[in-house]
PDB file of C-alpha atoms in Angstrom:
ATOM      1  CA  MET A 209       0.000   0.000   0.000  1.00  0.00           C
ATOM      2  CA  SER A 210       1.393   3.435  -0.918  1.00  0.00           C
ATOM      3  CA  VAL A 211       1.906   6.284   1.569  1.00  0.00           C
ATOM      4  CA  ILE A 212      -1.000   8.145  -0.056  1.00  0.00           C
ATOM      5  CA  ASN A 213      -3.354   5.187   0.368  1.00  0.00           C
ATOM      6  CA  ILE A 214      -2.296   4.767   3.998  1.00  0.00           C
ATOM      7  CA  GLN A 215      -2.974   8.450   4.646  1.00  0.00           C
ATOM      8  CA  GLN A 216      -6.378   8.175   2.977  1.00  0.00           C
ATOM      9  CA  ALA A 217      -7.235   5.156   5.120  1.00  0.00           C
ATOM     10  CA  PHE A 218      -6.334   7.010   8.321  1.00  0.00           C
ATOM     11  CA  ILE A 219      -8.302  10.068   7.199  1.00  0.00           C
ATOM     12  CA  SER A 220     -11.359   7.937   6.378  1.00  0.00           C
ATOM     13  CA  GLU A 221     -11.181   6.167   9.740  1.00  0.00           C
ATOM     14  CA  PHE A 222     -10.808   9.508  11.532  1.00  0.00           C
ATOM     15  CA  ILE A 223     -13.834  10.964   9.722  1.00  0.00           C
ATOM     16  CA  PHE A 224     -15.968   7.869  10.368  1.00  0.00           C
ATOM     17  CA  SER A 225     -15.012   7.872  14.076  1.00  0.00           C
ATOM     18  CA  ILE A 226     -15.979  11.547  14.416  1.00  0.00           C
ATOM     19  CA  MET A 227     -19.318  10.796  12.765  1.00  0.00           C
ATOM     20  CA  GLY A 228     -19.852   7.867  15.111  1.00  0.00           C
ATOM     21  CA  LYS A 229     -20.040   5.418  12.218  1.00  0.00           C
ATOM     22  CA  ILE A 230     -17.353   3.004  13.389  1.00  0.00           C
ATOM     23  CA  LYS A 231     -18.536   0.070  15.468  1.00  0.00           C
ATOM     24  CA  THR A 232     -16.197  -2.074  17.535  1.00  0.00           C
ATOM     25  CA  PHE A 233     -16.647  -5.742  18.427  1.00  0.00           C
ATOM     26  CA  SER A 234     -14.375  -7.576  20.853  1.00  0.00           C
ATOM     27  CA  GLY A 235     -14.033 -11.302  21.451  1.00  0.00           C
ATOM     28  CA  ASN A 236     -12.090 -14.380  20.448  1.00  0.00           C
ATOM     29  CA  ILE A 237     -11.589 -13.928  16.704  1.00  0.00           C
ATOM     30  CA  VAL A 238     -11.748 -17.140  14.687  1.00  0.00           C
ATOM     31  CA  ASP A 239      -9.383 -16.729  11.720  1.00  0.00           C
ATOM     32  CA  VAL A 240     -10.437 -19.525   9.360  1.00  0.00           C
ATOM     33  CA  LEU A 241      -7.797 -18.655   6.754  1.00  0.00           C
ATOM     34  CA  ASN A 242      -4.840 -19.020   9.108  1.00  0.00           C
ATOM     35  CA  SER A 243      -6.428 -21.603  11.438  1.00  0.00           C
ATOM     36  CA  GLU A 244      -6.001 -19.371  14.472  1.00  0.00           C
ATOM     37  CA  VAL A 245      -8.157 -18.185  17.351  1.00  0.00           C
ATOM     38  CA  TYR A 246      -7.018 -15.111  19.280  1.00  0.00           C
ATOM     39  CA  PRO A 247      -8.552 -12.365  21.467  1.00  0.00           C
ATOM     40  CA  GLY A 248      -8.985  -9.084  19.666  1.00  0.00           C
ATOM     41  CA  THR A 249     -11.171  -6.227  18.498  1.00  0.00           C
ATOM     42  CA  LEU A 250     -12.699  -5.501  15.100  1.00  0.00           C
ATOM     43  CA  LYS A 251     -13.493  -2.028  13.812  1.00  0.00           C
ATOM     44  CA  ILE A 252     -16.307  -2.058  11.254  1.00  0.00           C
ATOM     45  CA  SER A 253     -17.874   0.714   9.185  1.00  0.00           C
ATOM     46  CA  HIS A 254     -20.365   0.510   6.335  1.00  0.00           C
ATOM     47  CA  GLY A 255     -20.121  -3.275   6.316  1.00  0.00           C
ATOM     48  CA  ARG A 256     -16.318  -3.305   5.928  1.00  0.00           C
ATOM     49  CA  ILE A 257     -13.658  -4.346   8.430  1.00  0.00           C
ATOM     50  CA  LEU A 258     -11.327  -1.371   8.929  1.00  0.00           C
ATOM     51  CA  ASP A 259      -8.993  -2.876  11.490  1.00  0.00           C
ATOM     52  CA  ILE A 260      -8.281  -6.097  13.392  1.00  0.00           C
ATOM     53  CA  SER A 261      -6.163  -5.796  16.525  1.00  0.00           C
ATOM     54  CA  GLN A 262      -4.908  -8.618  18.732  1.00  0.00           C
ATOM     55  CA  GLU A 263      -5.150  -8.205  22.497  1.00  0.00           C
ATOM     56  CA  LYS A 264      -4.069  -9.961  25.673  1.00  0.00           C
ATOM     57  CA  LYS A 265      -7.506 -10.314  27.209  1.00  0.00           C
ATOM     58  CA  ASN A 266      -9.860 -13.108  28.137  1.00  0.00           C
ATOM     59  CA  TYR A 267     -13.187 -13.200  26.302  1.00  0.00           C
ATOM     60  CA  LYS A 268     -16.002 -15.703  26.588  1.00  0.00           C
ATOM     61  CA  ASN A 269     -17.583 -14.874  23.225  1.00  0.00           C
ATOM     62  CA  TYR A 270     -16.325 -15.756  19.741  1.00  0.00           C
ATOM     63  CA  ILE A 271     -16.375 -13.728  16.530  1.00  0.00           C
ATOM     64  CA  ILE A 272     -16.687 -16.007  13.509  1.00  0.00           C
ATOM     65  CA  PRO A 273     -17.483 -15.557   9.800  1.00  0.00           C
ATOM     66  CA  GLY A 274     -21.156 -15.846   8.898  1.00  0.00           C
ATOM     67  CA  PHE A 275     -22.380 -19.332   8.005  1.00  0.00           C
ATOM     68  CA  ILE A 276     -23.307 -20.137   4.404  1.00  0.00           C
ATOM     69  CA  ASP A 277     -25.690 -23.099   4.288  1.00  0.00           C
ATOM     70  CA  SER A 278     -24.541 -25.015   1.218  1.00  0.00           C
ATOM     71  CA  HIS A 279     -27.780 -26.947   0.627  1.00  0.00           C
ATOM     72  CA  ILE A 280     -31.237 -26.328   2.035  1.00  0.00           C
ATOM     73  CA  HIS A 281     -34.909 -26.675   1.156  1.00  0.00           C
ATOM     74  CA  ILE A 282     -36.510 -23.556   2.624  1.00  0.00           C
ATOM     75  CA  GLU A 283     -39.989 -24.947   2.005  1.00  0.00           C
ATOM     76  CA  SER A 284     -39.414 -27.521   4.753  1.00  0.00           C
ATOM     77  CA  SER A 285     -39.558 -24.658   7.254  1.00  0.00           C
ATOM     78  CA  ILE A 286     -43.091 -23.794   6.008  1.00  0.00           C
ATOM     79  CA  LEU A 287     -41.825 -20.238   5.494  1.00  0.00           C
ATOM     80  CA  PRO A 288     -41.189 -18.081   2.429  1.00  0.00           C
ATOM     81  CA  PRO A 289     -37.555 -16.991   1.931  1.00  0.00           C
ATOM     82  CA  SER A 290     -38.167 -13.551   3.464  1.00  0.00           C
ATOM     83  CA  GLU A 291     -39.456 -14.990   6.752  1.00  0.00           C
ATOM     84  CA  PHE A 292     -36.907 -17.812   6.760  1.00  0.00           C
ATOM     85  CA  ALA A 293     -34.134 -15.215   6.507  1.00  0.00           C
ATOM     86  CA  ARG A 294     -35.489 -13.295   9.509  1.00  0.00           C
ATOM     87  CA  ALA A 295     -35.294 -16.466  11.596  1.00  0.00           C
ATOM     88  CA  ALA A 296     -31.947 -17.740  10.284  1.00  0.00           C
ATOM     89  CA  VAL A 297     -29.823 -14.600  10.236  1.00  0.00           C
ATOM     90  CA  ILE A 298     -30.040 -14.033  14.001  1.00  0.00           C
ATOM     91  CA  HIS A 299     -28.307 -17.388  14.444  1.00  0.00           C
ATOM     92  CA  GLY A 300     -25.401 -16.420  12.189  1.00  0.00           C
ATOM     93  CA  THR A 301     -26.558 -17.755   8.816  1.00  0.00           C
ATOM     94  CA  VAL A 302     -25.805 -15.037   6.269  1.00  0.00           C
ATOM     95  CA  GLY A 303     -26.298 -16.992   3.048  1.00  0.00           C
ATOM     96  CA  ALA A 304     -27.691 -20.213   1.626  1.00  0.00           C
ATOM     97  CA  VAL A 305     -27.877 -22.225  -1.572  1.00  0.00           C
ATOM     98  CA  CYS A 306     -31.530 -23.207  -1.858  1.00  0.00           C
ATOM     99  CA  ASP A 307     -33.005 -26.082  -3.833  1.00  0.00           C
ATOM    100  CA  PRO A 308     -36.693 -25.194  -4.370  1.00  0.00           C
ATOM    101  CA  HIS A 309     -37.751 -28.570  -5.742  1.00  0.00           C
ATOM    102  CA  GLU A 310     -40.527 -28.888  -3.162  1.00  0.00           C
ATOM    103  CA  ILE A 311     -42.423 -25.816  -4.317  1.00  0.00           C
ATOM    104  CA  ALA A 312     -41.547 -26.735  -7.917  1.00  0.00           C
ATOM    105  CA  ASN A 313     -43.376 -30.043  -7.476  1.00  0.00           C
ATOM    106  CA  VAL A 314     -46.509 -28.047  -6.660  1.00  0.00           C
ATOM    107  CA  LEU A 315     -46.282 -24.836  -8.693  1.00  0.00           C
ATOM    108  CA  GLY A 316     -43.633 -25.584 -11.293  1.00  0.00           C
ATOM    109  CA  ILE A 317     -41.363 -22.874 -12.648  1.00  0.00           C
ATOM    110  CA  GLU A 318     -43.604 -20.102 -11.300  1.00  0.00           C
ATOM    111  CA  GLY A 319     -43.014 -21.414  -7.783  1.00  0.00           C
ATOM    112  CA  VAL A 320     -39.249 -21.235  -8.293  1.00  0.00           C
ATOM    113  CA  LYS A 321     -39.500 -17.680  -9.610  1.00  0.00           C
ATOM    114  CA  TYR A 322     -41.629 -16.713  -6.607  1.00  0.00           C
ATOM    115  CA  MET A 323     -38.916 -17.972  -4.244  1.00  0.00           C
ATOM    116  CA  ILE A 324     -36.285 -15.968  -6.118  1.00  0.00           C
ATOM    117  CA  GLU A 325     -38.309 -12.744  -6.110  1.00  0.00           C
ATOM    118  CA  ASP A 326     -39.277 -13.048  -2.442  1.00  0.00           C
ATOM    119  CA  SER A 327     -35.631 -13.594  -1.486  1.00  0.00           C
ATOM    120  CA  LYS A 328     -34.724 -10.183  -2.905  1.00  0.00           C
ATOM    121  CA  THR A 329     -36.555  -8.421  -0.068  1.00  0.00           C
ATOM    122  CA  VAL A 330     -33.992  -9.387   2.599  1.00  0.00           C
ATOM    123  CA  PRO A 331     -30.272  -8.641   3.122  1.00  0.00           C
ATOM    124  CA  MET A 332     -29.452 -12.344   3.549  1.00  0.00           C
ATOM    125  CA  LYS A 333     -27.792 -13.742   0.411  1.00  0.00           C
ATOM    126  CA  LEU A 334     -29.955 -16.521  -0.992  1.00  0.00           C
ATOM    127  CA  TYR A 335     -28.936 -18.371  -4.143  1.00  0.00           C
ATOM    128  CA  PHE A 336     -30.947 -21.022  -5.955  1.00  0.00           C
ATOM    129  CA  SER A 337     -30.613 -24.177  -8.004  1.00  0.00           C
ATOM    130  CA  ALA A 338     -32.772 -25.264 -10.910  1.00  0.00           C
ATOM    131  CA  PRO A 339     -34.662 -28.369  -9.717  1.00  0.00           C
ATOM    132  CA  SER A 340     -33.537 -31.368 -11.757  1.00  0.00           C
ATOM    133  CA  CYS A 341     -36.108 -33.972 -10.735  1.00  0.00           C
ATOM    134  CA  VAL A 342     -39.685 -32.671 -10.826  1.00  0.00           C
ATOM    135  CA  PRO A 343     -41.347 -35.054 -10.253  1.00  0.00           C
ATOM    136  CA  ALA A 344     -38.724 -36.855  -8.174  1.00  0.00           C
ATOM    137  CA  THR A 345     -39.052 -40.116 -10.130  1.00  0.00           C
ATOM    138  CA  ASP A 346     -40.983 -41.365 -13.147  1.00  0.00           C
ATOM    139  CA  PHE A 347     -43.358 -43.162 -10.779  1.00  0.00           C
ATOM    140  CA  ASP A 348     -44.391 -40.015  -8.884  1.00  0.00           C
ATOM    141  CA  SER A 349     -47.298 -37.734  -9.641  1.00  0.00           C
ATOM    142  CA  SER A 350     -46.938 -34.016  -9.010  1.00  0.00           C
ATOM    143  CA  GLY A 351     -48.582 -30.682  -9.608  1.00  0.00           C
ATOM    144  CA  ALA A 352     -46.013 -29.744 -12.232  1.00  0.00           C
ATOM    145  CA  VAL A 353     -43.244 -31.069 -14.448  1.00  0.00           C
ATOM    146  CA  LEU A 354     -39.911 -29.351 -15.084  1.00  0.00           C
ATOM    147  CA  GLY A 355     -38.485 -30.573 -18.372  1.00  0.00           C
ATOM    148  CA  THR A 356     -35.423 -29.403 -20.264  1.00  0.00           C
ATOM    149  CA  VAL A 357     -37.273 -26.338 -21.592  1.00  0.00           C
ATOM    150  CA  GLU A 358     -38.124 -25.133 -18.085  1.00  0.00           C
ATOM    151  CA  VAL A 359     -34.670 -25.973 -16.736  1.00  0.00           C
ATOM    152  CA  GLU A 360     -33.005 -23.962 -19.503  1.00  0.00           C
ATOM    153  CA  GLU A 361     -35.283 -21.007 -18.775  1.00  0.00           C
ATOM    154  CA  LEU A 362     -34.106 -21.127 -15.172  1.00  0.00           C
ATOM    155  CA  MET A 363     -30.457 -21.601 -16.132  1.00  0.00           C
ATOM    156  CA  LYS A 364     -30.541 -18.235 -17.891  1.00  0.00           C
ATOM    157  CA  LEU A 365     -31.243 -16.478 -14.573  1.00  0.00           C
ATOM    158  CA  ASP A 366     -28.304 -15.036 -12.623  1.00  0.00           C
ATOM    159  CA  GLU A 367     -29.897 -16.172  -9.362  1.00  0.00           C
ATOM    160  CA  ILE A 368     -29.677 -19.814 -10.457  1.00  0.00           C
ATOM    161  CA  LYS A 369     -26.201 -21.059  -9.531  1.00  0.00           C
ATOM    162  CA  CYS A 370     -26.405 -24.785 -10.247  1.00  0.00           C
ATOM    163  CA  LEU A 371     -28.582 -27.718 -11.251  1.00  0.00           C
ATOM    164  CA  GLY A 372     -30.403 -29.026  -8.189  1.00  0.00           C
ATOM    165  CA  GLU A 373     -29.735 -32.393  -6.598  1.00  0.00           C
ATOM    166  CA  VAL A 374     -30.059 -35.272  -9.042  1.00  0.00           C
ATOM    167  CA  MET A 375     -32.101 -37.552  -6.790  1.00  0.00           C
ATOM    168  CA  ASN A 376     -33.154 -39.959  -9.500  1.00  0.00           C
ATOM    169  CA  PHE A 377     -29.752 -41.640  -9.721  1.00  0.00           C
ATOM    170  CA  PRO A 378     -31.192 -44.898 -11.134  1.00  0.00           C
ATOM    171  CA  SER A 379     -32.161 -42.912 -14.243  1.00  0.00           C
ATOM    172  CA  ILE A 380     -28.573 -41.707 -14.595  1.00  0.00           C
ATOM    173  CA  LEU A 381     -27.310 -45.280 -14.407  1.00  0.00           C
ATOM    174  CA  VAL A 382     -29.600 -46.399 -17.247  1.00  0.00           C
ATOM    175  CA  GLY A 383     -28.805 -43.309 -19.340  1.00  0.00           C
ATOM    176  CA  ASN A 384     -32.124 -41.447 -19.106  1.00  0.00           C
ATOM    177  CA  SER A 385     -31.857 -38.955 -21.968  1.00  0.00           C
ATOM    178  CA  GLU A 386     -34.041 -36.270 -20.349  1.00  0.00           C
ATOM    179  CA  LEU A 387     -31.928 -36.115 -17.198  1.00  0.00           C
ATOM    180  CA  ILE A 388     -28.655 -36.270 -19.133  1.00  0.00           C
ATOM    181  CA  LYS A 389     -29.856 -33.312 -21.228  1.00  0.00           C
ATOM    182  CA  LYS A 390     -30.486 -31.288 -18.059  1.00  0.00           C
ATOM    183  CA  ILE A 391     -26.944 -31.987 -16.865  1.00  0.00           C
ATOM    184  CA  SER A 392     -25.602 -30.974 -20.284  1.00  0.00           C
ATOM    185  CA  LEU A 393     -27.610 -27.748 -20.080  1.00  0.00           C
ATOM    186  CA  SER A 394     -26.056 -26.948 -16.727  1.00  0.00           C
ATOM    187  CA  LYS A 395     -22.572 -27.505 -18.135  1.00  0.00           C
ATOM    188  CA  ARG A 396     -23.392 -25.325 -21.139  1.00  0.00           C
ATOM    189  CA  TYR A 397     -24.157 -22.473 -18.749  1.00  0.00           C
ATOM    190  CA  SER A 398     -20.989 -23.253 -16.727  1.00  0.00           C
ATOM    191  CA  LYS A 399     -22.968 -24.168 -13.633  1.00  0.00           C
ATOM    192  CA  PRO A 400     -22.185 -27.198 -11.422  1.00  0.00           C
ATOM    193  CA  VAL A 401     -24.516 -30.130 -10.783  1.00  0.00           C
ATOM    194  CA  ASP A 402     -25.557 -31.099  -7.268  1.00  0.00           C
ATOM    195  CA  GLY A 403     -25.849 -34.778  -6.385  1.00  0.00           C
ATOM    196  CA  HIS A 404     -27.952 -37.075  -4.203  1.00  0.00           C
ATOM    197  CA  ALA A 405     -26.769 -40.672  -4.163  1.00  0.00           C
ATOM    198  CA  PRO A 406     -27.057 -42.401  -0.783  1.00  0.00           C
ATOM    199  CA  GLY A 407     -25.349 -45.780  -0.691  1.00  0.00           C
ATOM    200  CA  LEU A 408     -24.046 -45.613  -4.259  1.00  0.00           C
ATOM    201  CA  ARG A 409     -20.640 -47.308  -4.525  1.00  0.00           C
ATOM    202  CA  GLY A 410     -18.190 -48.826  -6.996  1.00  0.00           C
ATOM    203  CA  GLN A 411     -18.770 -48.675 -10.753  1.00  0.00           C
ATOM    204  CA  LYS A 412     -22.276 -47.270 -10.318  1.00  0.00           C
ATOM    205  CA  LEU A 413     -20.879 -44.360  -8.324  1.00  0.00           C
ATOM    206  CA  GLU A 414     -18.189 -43.762 -10.950  1.00  0.00           C
ATOM    207  CA  LYS A 415     -20.823 -43.657 -13.690  1.00  0.00           C
ATOM    208  CA  TYR A 416     -22.913 -41.240 -11.642  1.00  0.00           C
ATOM    209  CA  ILE A 417     -19.954 -38.885 -11.112  1.00  0.00           C
ATOM    210  CA  ASN A 418     -18.794 -39.175 -14.725  1.00  0.00           C
ATOM    211  CA  SER A 419     -22.179 -37.902 -15.879  1.00  0.00           C
ATOM    212  CA  GLY A 420     -21.075 -34.505 -14.560  1.00  0.00           C
ATOM    213  CA  ILE A 421     -22.241 -34.515 -10.935  1.00  0.00           C
ATOM    214  CA  SER A 422     -19.747 -33.004  -8.495  1.00  0.00           C
ATOM    215  CA  THR A 423     -21.316 -32.781  -5.009  1.00  0.00           C
ATOM    216  CA  ASP A 424     -23.332 -34.914  -2.607  1.00  0.00           C
ATOM    217  CA  HIS A 425     -24.970 -34.436   0.788  1.00  0.00           C
ATOM    218  CA  GLU A 426     -26.057 -38.091   1.100  1.00  0.00           C
ATOM    219  CA  CYS A 427     -23.530 -40.458   2.694  1.00  0.00           C
ATOM    220  CA  LEU A 428     -24.728 -43.399   4.760  1.00  0.00           C
ATOM    221  CA  ASN A 429     -21.357 -43.969   6.422  1.00  0.00           C
ATOM    222  CA  ARG A 430     -17.713 -42.892   6.550  1.00  0.00           C
ATOM    223  CA  ASP A 431     -16.496 -45.527   4.076  1.00  0.00           C
ATOM    224  CA  GLU A 432     -18.933 -44.271   1.459  1.00  0.00           C
ATOM    225  CA  ALA A 433     -17.813 -40.693   2.083  1.00  0.00           C
ATOM    226  CA  GLU A 434     -14.140 -41.634   1.695  1.00  0.00           C
ATOM    227  CA  GLU A 435     -14.862 -43.365  -1.605  1.00  0.00           C
ATOM    228  CA  LYS A 436     -16.708 -40.333  -2.929  1.00  0.00           C
ATOM    229  CA  LEU A 437     -13.924 -38.017  -1.770  1.00  0.00           C
ATOM    230  CA  GLY A 438     -11.373 -40.246  -3.486  1.00  0.00           C
ATOM    231  CA  LEU A 439     -13.288 -39.873  -6.744  1.00  0.00           C
ATOM    232  CA  GLY A 440     -13.186 -36.088  -6.470  1.00  0.00           C
ATOM    233  CA  MET A 441     -16.620 -35.260  -5.082  1.00  0.00           C
ATOM    234  CA  ILE A 442     -17.266 -32.293  -2.795  1.00  0.00           C
ATOM    235  CA  LEU A 443     -19.349 -33.436   0.177  1.00  0.00           C
ATOM    236  CA  ASN A 444     -21.799 -31.650   2.449  1.00  0.00           C
ATOM    237  CA  ILE A 445     -21.666 -32.491   6.139  1.00  0.00           C
ATOM    238  CA  ARG A 446     -25.327 -32.393   7.075  1.00  0.00           C
ATOM    239  CA  GLU A 447     -26.818 -31.377  10.410  1.00  0.00           C
ATOM    240  CA  GLY A 448     -30.519 -31.086   9.700  1.00  0.00           C
ATOM    241  CA  SER A 449     -33.844 -31.534  11.426  1.00  0.00           C
ATOM    242  CA  ALA A 450     -34.617 -34.659   9.398  1.00  0.00           C
ATOM    243  CA  VAL A 451     -31.178 -36.301   9.073  1.00  0.00           C
ATOM    244  CA  SER A 452     -27.738 -35.745  10.578  1.00  0.00           C
ATOM    245  CA  ASN A 453     -24.411 -37.272   9.563  1.00  0.00           C
ATOM    246  CA  PHE A 454     -22.203 -34.743  11.342  1.00  0.00           C
ATOM    247  CA  GLU A 455     -20.774 -37.148  13.926  1.00  0.00           C
ATOM    248  CA  GLU A 456     -20.126 -39.796  11.273  1.00  0.00           C
ATOM    249  CA  LEU A 457     -18.277 -37.534   8.828  1.00  0.00           C
ATOM    250  CA  ILE A 458     -16.579 -34.896  10.966  1.00  0.00           C
ATOM    251  CA  PRO A 459     -13.452 -37.084  11.583  1.00  0.00           C
ATOM    252  CA  LEU A 460     -12.716 -36.766   7.841  1.00  0.00           C
ATOM    253  CA  LEU A 461     -12.691 -32.971   7.912  1.00  0.00           C
ATOM    254  CA  GLU A 462      -9.091 -32.406   8.982  1.00  0.00           C
ATOM    255  CA  LYS A 463      -7.675 -34.484   6.119  1.00  0.00           C
ATOM    256  CA  HIS A 464     -10.176 -33.369   3.462  1.00  0.00           C
ATOM    257  CA  TYR A 465     -11.100 -29.865   4.638  1.00  0.00           C
ATOM    258  CA  LYS A 466     -11.024 -28.462   1.093  1.00  0.00           C
ATOM    259  CA  SER A 467     -13.625 -31.000  -0.024  1.00  0.00           C
ATOM    260  CA  PHE A 468     -16.301 -30.369   2.601  1.00  0.00           C
ATOM    261  CA  MET A 469     -19.178 -27.942   3.062  1.00  0.00           C
ATOM    262  CA  PHE A 470     -21.848 -27.770   5.765  1.00  0.00           C
ATOM    263  CA  CYS A 471     -25.585 -27.864   5.181  1.00  0.00           C
ATOM    264  CA  SER A 472     -28.994 -28.300   6.809  1.00  0.00           C
ATOM    265  CA  ASP A 473     -30.863 -29.912   3.894  1.00  0.00           C
ATOM    266  CA  ASP A 474     -34.278 -30.295   5.598  1.00  0.00           C
TER     267      ASP A 474
END
């Protein structure tokens, strides 16, 4: 940083402090980049950290980065995104990747668009996936169907960040053309494909991954998780209301920390 920039930074901090716009927060700072925890104070103004200072004090509280839920179905909370955000943000969740396949099974593409529009009314960062399996399987009946035309319409939206969990993995294994086309669409728009393959192992798992699917939040045990990690998958450690595999998978985190995310799911 040049001398001029340093002077400008000090001037800005001085002006903000005079105006009473600098807020300070003290506690045990969790530095996730350097794997450190130390007592200190943050100075924050206009949503930006101006200064971090280490101290020799004892604090009981911890200051940690906001949690980004890597996979969740907001509809399971029986709340729209705006009300879900009000409840979640006070517990430290500042963002989420939402798979709206539940509302899509009822209202189709209009339901997905409703979720996106409603999410824009809150400061919490909510991103969405294009549901891949509506209905979930060929044997289900639902209020709507999302085919390749609807999925491509969603893929064109900036708010859609990936193709939603491919739950119908048996269709992938038999080469279902409709589902393969949806995965190809996602790749065409340079968006990843979320997986859902509990208990899938060996050659079937390899075929599933080779179709273009890169993540999974469904692991029945640690051995399955290690196999999926070995094949290059990114896994979600899930601690949800319906299912939890946190205790089973957390021992793998230290060795594979770059290949794990955390999620609630349902």
